[in-house]
PDB file of C-alpha atoms in Angstrom:
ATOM      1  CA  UNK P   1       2.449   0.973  17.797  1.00  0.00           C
ATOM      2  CA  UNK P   2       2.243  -2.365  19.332  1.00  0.00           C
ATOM      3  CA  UNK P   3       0.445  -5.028  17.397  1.00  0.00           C
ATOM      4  CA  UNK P   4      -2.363  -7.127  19.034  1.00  0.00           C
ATOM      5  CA  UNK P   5      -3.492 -10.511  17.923  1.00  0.00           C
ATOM      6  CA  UNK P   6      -6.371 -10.519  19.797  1.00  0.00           C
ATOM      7  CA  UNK P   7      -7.686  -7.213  18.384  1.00  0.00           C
ATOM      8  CA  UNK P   8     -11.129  -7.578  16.544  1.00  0.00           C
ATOM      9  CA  UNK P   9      -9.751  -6.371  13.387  1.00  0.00           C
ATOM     10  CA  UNK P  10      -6.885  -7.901  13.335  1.00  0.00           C
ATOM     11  CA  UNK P  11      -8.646 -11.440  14.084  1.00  0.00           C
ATOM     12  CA  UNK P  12     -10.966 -10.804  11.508  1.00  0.00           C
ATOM     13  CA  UNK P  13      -8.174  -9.563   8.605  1.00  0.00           C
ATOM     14  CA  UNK P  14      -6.552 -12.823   9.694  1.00  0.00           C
ATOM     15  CA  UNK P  15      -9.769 -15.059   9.377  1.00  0.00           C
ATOM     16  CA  UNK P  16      -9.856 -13.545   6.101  1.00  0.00           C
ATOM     17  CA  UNK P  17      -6.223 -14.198   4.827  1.00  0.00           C
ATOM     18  CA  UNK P  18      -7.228 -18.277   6.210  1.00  0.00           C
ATOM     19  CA  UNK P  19     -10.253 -18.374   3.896  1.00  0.00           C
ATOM     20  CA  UNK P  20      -8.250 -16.810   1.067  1.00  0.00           C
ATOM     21  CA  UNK P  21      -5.619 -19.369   1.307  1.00  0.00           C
ATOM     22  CA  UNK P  22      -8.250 -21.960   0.891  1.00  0.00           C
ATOM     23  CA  UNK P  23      -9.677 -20.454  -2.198  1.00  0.00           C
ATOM     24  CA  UNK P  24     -12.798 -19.041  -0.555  1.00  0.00           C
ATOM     25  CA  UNK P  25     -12.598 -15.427  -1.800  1.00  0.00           C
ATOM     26  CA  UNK P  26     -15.840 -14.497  -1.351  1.00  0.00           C
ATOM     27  CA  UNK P  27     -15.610 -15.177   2.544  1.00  0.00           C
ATOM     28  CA  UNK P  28     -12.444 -13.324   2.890  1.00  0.00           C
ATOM     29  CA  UNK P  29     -13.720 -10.625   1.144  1.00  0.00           C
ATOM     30  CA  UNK P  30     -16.364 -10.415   3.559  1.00  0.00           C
ATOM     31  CA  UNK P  31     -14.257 -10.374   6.311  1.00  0.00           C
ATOM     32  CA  UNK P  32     -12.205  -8.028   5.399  1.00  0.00           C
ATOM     33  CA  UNK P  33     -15.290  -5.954   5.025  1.00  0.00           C
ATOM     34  CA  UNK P  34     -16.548  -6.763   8.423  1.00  0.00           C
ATOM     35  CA  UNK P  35     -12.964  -5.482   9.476  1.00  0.00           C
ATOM     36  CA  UNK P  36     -13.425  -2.219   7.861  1.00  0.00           C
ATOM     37  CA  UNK P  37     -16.761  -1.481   9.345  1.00  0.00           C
ATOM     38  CA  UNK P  38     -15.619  -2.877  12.740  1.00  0.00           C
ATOM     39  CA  UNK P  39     -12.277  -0.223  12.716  1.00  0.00           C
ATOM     40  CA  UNK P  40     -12.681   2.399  15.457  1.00  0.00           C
ATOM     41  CA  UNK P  41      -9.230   4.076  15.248  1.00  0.00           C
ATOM     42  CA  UNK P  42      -6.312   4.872  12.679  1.00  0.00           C
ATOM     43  CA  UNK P  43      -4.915   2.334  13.135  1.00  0.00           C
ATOM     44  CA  UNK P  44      -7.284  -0.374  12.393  1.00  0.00           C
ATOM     45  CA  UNK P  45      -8.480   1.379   9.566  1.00  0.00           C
ATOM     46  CA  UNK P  46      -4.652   1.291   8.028  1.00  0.00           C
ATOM     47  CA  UNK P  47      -5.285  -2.826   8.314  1.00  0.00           C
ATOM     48  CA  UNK P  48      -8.812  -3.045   7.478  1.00  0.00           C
ATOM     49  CA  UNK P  49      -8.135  -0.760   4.377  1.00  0.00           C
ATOM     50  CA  UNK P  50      -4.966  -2.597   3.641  1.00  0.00           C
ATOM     51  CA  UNK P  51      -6.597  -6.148   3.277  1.00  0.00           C
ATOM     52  CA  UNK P  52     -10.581  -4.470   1.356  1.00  0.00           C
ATOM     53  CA  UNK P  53      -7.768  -3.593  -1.311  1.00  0.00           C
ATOM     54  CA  UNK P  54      -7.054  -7.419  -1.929  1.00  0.00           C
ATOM     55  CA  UNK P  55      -8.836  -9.145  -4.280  1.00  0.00           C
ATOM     56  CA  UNK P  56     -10.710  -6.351  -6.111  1.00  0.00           C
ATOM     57  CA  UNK P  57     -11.681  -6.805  -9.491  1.00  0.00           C
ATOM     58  CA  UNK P  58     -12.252  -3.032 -10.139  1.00  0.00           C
ATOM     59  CA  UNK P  59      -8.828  -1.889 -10.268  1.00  0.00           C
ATOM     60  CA  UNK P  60      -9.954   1.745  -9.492  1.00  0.00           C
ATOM     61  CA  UNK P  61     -11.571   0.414  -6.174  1.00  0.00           C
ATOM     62  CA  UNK P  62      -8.022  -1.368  -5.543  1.00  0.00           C
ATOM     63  CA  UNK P  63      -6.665   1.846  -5.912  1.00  0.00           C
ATOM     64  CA  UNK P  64      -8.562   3.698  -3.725  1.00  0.00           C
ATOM     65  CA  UNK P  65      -8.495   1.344  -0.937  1.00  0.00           C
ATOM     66  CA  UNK P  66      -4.625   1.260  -1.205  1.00  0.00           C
ATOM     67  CA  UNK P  67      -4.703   5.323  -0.848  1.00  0.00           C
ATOM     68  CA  UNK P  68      -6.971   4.869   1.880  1.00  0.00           C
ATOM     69  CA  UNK P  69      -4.643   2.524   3.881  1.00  0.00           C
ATOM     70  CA  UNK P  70      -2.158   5.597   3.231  1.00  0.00           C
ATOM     71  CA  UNK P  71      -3.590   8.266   4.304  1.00  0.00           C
ATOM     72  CA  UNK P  72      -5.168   6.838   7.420  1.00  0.00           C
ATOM     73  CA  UNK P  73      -1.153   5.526   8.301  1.00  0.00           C
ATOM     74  CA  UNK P  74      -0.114   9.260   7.618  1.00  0.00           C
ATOM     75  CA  UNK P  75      -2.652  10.321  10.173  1.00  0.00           C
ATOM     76  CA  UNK P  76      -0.847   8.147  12.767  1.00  0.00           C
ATOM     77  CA  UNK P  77       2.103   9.880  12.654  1.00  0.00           C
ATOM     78  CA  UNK P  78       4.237   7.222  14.690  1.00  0.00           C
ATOM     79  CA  UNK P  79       7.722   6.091  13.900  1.00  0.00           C
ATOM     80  CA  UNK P  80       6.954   2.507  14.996  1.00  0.00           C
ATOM     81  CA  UNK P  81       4.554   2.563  11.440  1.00  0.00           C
ATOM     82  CA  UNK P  82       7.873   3.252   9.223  1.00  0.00           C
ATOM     83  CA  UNK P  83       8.008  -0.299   8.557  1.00  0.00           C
ATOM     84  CA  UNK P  84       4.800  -0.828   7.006  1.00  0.00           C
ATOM     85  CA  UNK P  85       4.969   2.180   4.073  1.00  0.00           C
ATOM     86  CA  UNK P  86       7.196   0.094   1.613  1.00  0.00           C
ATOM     87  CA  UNK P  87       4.376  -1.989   1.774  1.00  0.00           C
ATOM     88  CA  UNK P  88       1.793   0.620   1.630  1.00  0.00           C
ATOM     89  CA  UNK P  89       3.874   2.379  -1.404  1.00  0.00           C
ATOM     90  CA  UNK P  90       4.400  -0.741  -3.142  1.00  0.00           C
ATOM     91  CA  UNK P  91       0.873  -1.552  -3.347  1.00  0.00           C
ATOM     92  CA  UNK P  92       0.003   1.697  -4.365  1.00  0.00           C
ATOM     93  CA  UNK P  93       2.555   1.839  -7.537  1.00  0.00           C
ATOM     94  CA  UNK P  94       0.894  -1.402  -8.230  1.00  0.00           C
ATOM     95  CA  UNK P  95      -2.780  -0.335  -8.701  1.00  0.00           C
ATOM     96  CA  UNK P  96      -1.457   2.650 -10.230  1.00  0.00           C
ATOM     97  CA  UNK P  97       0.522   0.690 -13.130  1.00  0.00           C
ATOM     98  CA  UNK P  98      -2.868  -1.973 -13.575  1.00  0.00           C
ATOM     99  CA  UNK P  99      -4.181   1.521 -14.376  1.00  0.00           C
ATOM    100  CA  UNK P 100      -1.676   2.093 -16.830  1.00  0.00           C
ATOM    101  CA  UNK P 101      -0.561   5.444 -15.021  1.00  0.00           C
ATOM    102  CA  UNK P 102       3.402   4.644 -15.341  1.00  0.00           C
ATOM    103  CA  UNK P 103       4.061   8.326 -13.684  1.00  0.00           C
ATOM    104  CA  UNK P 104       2.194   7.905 -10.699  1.00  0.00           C
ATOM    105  CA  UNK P 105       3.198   4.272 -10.418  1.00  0.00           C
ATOM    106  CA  UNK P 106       7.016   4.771 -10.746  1.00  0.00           C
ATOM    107  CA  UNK P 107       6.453   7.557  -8.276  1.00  0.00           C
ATOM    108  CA  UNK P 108       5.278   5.357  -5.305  1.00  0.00           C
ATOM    109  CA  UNK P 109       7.910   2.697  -6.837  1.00  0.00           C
ATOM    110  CA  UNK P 110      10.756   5.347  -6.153  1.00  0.00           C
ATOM    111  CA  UNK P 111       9.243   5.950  -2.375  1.00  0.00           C
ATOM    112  CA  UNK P 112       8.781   2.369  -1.631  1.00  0.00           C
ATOM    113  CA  UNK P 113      12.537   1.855  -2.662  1.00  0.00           C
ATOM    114  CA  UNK P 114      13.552   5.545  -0.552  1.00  0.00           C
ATOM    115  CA  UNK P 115      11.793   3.895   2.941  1.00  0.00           C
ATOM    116  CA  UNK P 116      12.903   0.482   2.053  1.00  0.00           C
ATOM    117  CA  UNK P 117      15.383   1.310   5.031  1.00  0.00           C
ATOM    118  CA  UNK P 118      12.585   0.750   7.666  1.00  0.00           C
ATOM    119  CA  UNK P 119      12.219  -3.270   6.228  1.00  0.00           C
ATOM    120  CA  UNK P 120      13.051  -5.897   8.996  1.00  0.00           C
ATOM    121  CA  UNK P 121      16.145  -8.082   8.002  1.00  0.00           C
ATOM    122  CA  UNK P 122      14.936 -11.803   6.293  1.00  0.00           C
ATOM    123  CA  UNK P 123      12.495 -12.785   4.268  1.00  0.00           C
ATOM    124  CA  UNK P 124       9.362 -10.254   4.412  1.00  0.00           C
ATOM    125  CA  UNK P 125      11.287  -7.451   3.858  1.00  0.00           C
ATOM    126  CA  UNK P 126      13.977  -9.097   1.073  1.00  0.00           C
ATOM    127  CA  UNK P 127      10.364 -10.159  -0.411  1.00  0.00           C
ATOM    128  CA  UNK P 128       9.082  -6.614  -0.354  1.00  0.00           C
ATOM    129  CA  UNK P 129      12.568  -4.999  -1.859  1.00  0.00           C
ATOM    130  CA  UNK P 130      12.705  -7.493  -4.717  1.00  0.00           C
ATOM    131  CA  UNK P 131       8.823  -6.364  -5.592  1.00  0.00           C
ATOM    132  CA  UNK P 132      10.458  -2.700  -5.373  1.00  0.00           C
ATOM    133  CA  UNK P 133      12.881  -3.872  -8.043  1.00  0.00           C
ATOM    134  CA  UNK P 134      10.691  -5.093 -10.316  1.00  0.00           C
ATOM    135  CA  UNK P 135       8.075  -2.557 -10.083  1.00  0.00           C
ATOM    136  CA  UNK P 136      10.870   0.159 -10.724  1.00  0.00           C
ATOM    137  CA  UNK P 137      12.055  -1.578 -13.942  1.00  0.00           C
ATOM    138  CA  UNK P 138       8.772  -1.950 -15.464  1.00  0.00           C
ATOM    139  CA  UNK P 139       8.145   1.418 -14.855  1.00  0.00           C
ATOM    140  CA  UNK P 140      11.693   3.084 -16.966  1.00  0.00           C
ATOM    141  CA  UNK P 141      13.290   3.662 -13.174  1.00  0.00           C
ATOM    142  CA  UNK P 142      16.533   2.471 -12.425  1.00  0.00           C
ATOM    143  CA  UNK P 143      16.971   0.611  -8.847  1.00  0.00           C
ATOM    144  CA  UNK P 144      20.345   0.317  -7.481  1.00  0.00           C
ATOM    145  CA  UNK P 145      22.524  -0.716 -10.097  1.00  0.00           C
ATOM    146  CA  UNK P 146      26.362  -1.677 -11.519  1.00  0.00           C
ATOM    147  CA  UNK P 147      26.803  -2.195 -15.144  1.00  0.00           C
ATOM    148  CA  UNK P 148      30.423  -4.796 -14.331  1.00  0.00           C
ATOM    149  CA  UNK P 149      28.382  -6.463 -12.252  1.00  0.00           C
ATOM    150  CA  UNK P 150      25.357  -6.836 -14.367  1.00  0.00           C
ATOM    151  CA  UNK P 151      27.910  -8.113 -17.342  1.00  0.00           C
ATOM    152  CA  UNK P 152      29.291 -10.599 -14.884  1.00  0.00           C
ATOM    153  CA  UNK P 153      26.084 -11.521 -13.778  1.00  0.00           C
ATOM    154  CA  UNK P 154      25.247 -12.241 -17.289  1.00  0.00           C
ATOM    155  CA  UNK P 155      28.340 -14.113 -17.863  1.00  0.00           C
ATOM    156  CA  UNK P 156      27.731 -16.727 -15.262  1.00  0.00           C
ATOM    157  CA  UNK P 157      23.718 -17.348 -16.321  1.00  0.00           C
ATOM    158  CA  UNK P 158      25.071 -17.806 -19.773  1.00  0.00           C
ATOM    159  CA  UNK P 159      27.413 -20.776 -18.456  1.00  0.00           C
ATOM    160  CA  UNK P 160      25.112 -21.648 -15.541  1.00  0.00           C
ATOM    161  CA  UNK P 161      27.710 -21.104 -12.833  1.00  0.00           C
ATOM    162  CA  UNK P 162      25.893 -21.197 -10.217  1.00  0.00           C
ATOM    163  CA  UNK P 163      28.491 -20.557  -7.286  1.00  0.00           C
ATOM    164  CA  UNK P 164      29.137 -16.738  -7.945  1.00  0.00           C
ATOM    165  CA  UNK P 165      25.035 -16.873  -8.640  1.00  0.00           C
ATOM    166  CA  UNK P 166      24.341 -18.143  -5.040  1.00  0.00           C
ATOM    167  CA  UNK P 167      26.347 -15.990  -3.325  1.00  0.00           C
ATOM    168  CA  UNK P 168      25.651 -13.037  -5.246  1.00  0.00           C
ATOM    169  CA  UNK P 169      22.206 -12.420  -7.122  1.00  0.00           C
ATOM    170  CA  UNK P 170      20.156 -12.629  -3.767  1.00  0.00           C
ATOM    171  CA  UNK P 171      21.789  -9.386  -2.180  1.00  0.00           C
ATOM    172  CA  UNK P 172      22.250  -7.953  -5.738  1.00  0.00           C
ATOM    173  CA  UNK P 173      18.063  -7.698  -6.320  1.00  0.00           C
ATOM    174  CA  UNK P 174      17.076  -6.874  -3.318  1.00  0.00           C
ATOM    175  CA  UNK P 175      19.784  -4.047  -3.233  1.00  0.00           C
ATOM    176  CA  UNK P 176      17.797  -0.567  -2.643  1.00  0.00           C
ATOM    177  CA  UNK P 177      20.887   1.418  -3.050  1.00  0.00           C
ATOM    178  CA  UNK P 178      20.657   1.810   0.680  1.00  0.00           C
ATOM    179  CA  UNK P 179      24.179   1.532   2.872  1.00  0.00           C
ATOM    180  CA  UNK P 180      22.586  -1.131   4.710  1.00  0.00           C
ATOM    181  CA  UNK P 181      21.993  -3.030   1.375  1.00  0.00           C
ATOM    182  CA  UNK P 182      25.268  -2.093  -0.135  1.00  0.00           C
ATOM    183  CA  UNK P 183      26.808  -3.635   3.173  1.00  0.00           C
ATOM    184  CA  UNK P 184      25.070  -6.673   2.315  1.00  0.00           C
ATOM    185  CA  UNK P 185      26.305  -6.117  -1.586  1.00  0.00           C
ATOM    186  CA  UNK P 186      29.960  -6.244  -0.567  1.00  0.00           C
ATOM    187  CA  UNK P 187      29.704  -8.755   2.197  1.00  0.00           C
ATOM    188  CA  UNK P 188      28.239 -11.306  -0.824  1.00  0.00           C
ATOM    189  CA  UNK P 189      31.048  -9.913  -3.593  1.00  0.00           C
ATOM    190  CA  UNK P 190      33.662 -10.566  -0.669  1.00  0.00           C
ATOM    191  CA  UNK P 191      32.783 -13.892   0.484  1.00  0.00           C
ATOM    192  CA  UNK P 192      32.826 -14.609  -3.531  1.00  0.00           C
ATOM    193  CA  UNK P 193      35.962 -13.244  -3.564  1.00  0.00           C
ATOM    194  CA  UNK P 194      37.022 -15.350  -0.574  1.00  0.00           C
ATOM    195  CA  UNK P 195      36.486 -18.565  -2.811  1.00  0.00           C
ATOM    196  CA  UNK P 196      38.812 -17.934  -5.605  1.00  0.00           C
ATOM    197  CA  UNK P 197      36.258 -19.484  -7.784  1.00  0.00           C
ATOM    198  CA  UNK P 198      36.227 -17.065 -10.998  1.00  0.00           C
ATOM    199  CA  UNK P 199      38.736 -16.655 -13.559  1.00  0.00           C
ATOM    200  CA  UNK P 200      41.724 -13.892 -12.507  1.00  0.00           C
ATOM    201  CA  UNK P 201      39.559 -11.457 -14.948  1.00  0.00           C
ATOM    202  CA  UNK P 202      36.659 -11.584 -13.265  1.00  0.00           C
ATOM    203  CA  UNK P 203      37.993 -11.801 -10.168  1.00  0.00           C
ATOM    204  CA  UNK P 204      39.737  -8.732 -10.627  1.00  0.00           C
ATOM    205  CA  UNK P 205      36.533  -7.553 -11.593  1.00  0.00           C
ATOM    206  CA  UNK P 206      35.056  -8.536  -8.500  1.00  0.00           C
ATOM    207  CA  UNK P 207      37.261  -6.793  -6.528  1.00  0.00           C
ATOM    208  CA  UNK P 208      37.307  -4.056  -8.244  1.00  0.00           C
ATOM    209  CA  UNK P 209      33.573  -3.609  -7.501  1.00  0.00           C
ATOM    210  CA  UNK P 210      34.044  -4.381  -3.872  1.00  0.00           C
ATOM    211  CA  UNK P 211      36.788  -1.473  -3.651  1.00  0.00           C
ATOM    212  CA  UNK P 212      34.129   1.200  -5.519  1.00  0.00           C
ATOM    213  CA  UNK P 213      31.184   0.214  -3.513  1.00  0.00           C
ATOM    214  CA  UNK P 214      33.585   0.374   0.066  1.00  0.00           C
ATOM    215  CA  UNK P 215      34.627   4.137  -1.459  1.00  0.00           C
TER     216      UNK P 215
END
């Protein structure tokens, strides 16, 4: 589905996100509002929906507007909207945990992290998988995972080296379990390898993750 600035919607959700960013919530709010009752199509209603959800006190009202956005995206039914239901998911795990439903919330967690394939590359979507992270640990669900790793990680906080932490702990958090992500996993681990920077223990280490996650 192609997206088009100059749609009325659209314009308005983004007037909305300009007076949010200058503190005036009330006048985003409204916008937003004016969005949703200007929405003629699926489509629109998926954005209008999306942006009512922001900014509500009532987390019940969150919630609904965040199932709303949903279910109006299901009734698209276009593979050019994959990209937007980690979002969609995310949010919805979110207003399900202010709740203080954990079940439902680590449900929507786990499918935000199981379409986190659809995320563009860069910063949106690593923005969007690291919220998938977090919102799967605080919920008792495991994201993608290595306990060698984690030690080493752990190892090099405790010491503040921050070489293997540049090169590593970026693709390590925002790793979905994904082959795409694991890609990105051993690319980071290799180039860390590469520098001949960590003690021969951990560097065997290293490479001994590198060899299980290629396998």
């Amino acid at each position: 589905m192609n997206f088009d600035p100059e749609n009325k919607v659209v314009k308005l959700c983004a007037q909305g996100m300009q007076a949010e960013a200058e503190g005036k919530i009330d006048e985003a709010n409204a916008c937003f509002k004016q969005a949703w009752d200007a929405a003629t199509n699926d489509f629109e209603r998926v954005t209008a929906a999306h942006y009512c959800a922001r900014n509500q006190p009532n987390p019940l009202i969150n919630l609904q507007w965040n199932l709303d956005a949903l279910k109006y995206a299901d009734a698209i039914k276009e593979d050019s909207l994959k990209g937007h239901y980690p979002s969609l998911y995310l949010n919805i795990g979110k207003s399900y945990e202010n709740l203080g439903d954990f079940a439902s919330a680590g449900t929507y967690y786990q499918l935000a992290a199981d379409n986190a394939i659809y995320l563009p590359e860069g910063g949106y979507g690593n923005m969007l998988k690291a919220g998938i992270a977090d919102g799967l640990k605080r919920t008792g669900l495991k994201p993608f995972s290595n306990a060698v790793l984690d030690g080493l990680i752990s190892a090099w906080c405790e010491r503040k080296d921050l070489r293997p932490l540049s090169l590593v702990l970026s693709a390590y958090l925002q790793c979905m379990g994904t082959e795409s992500d694991i890609n990105k996993l051993i690319t980071a681990l290799s180039y860390l390898s590469a520098t001949r920077c960590l003690s021969a223990e951990e560097q065997g280490k290293v490479e001994e993750i590198i060899a299980e996650l290629a396998g």
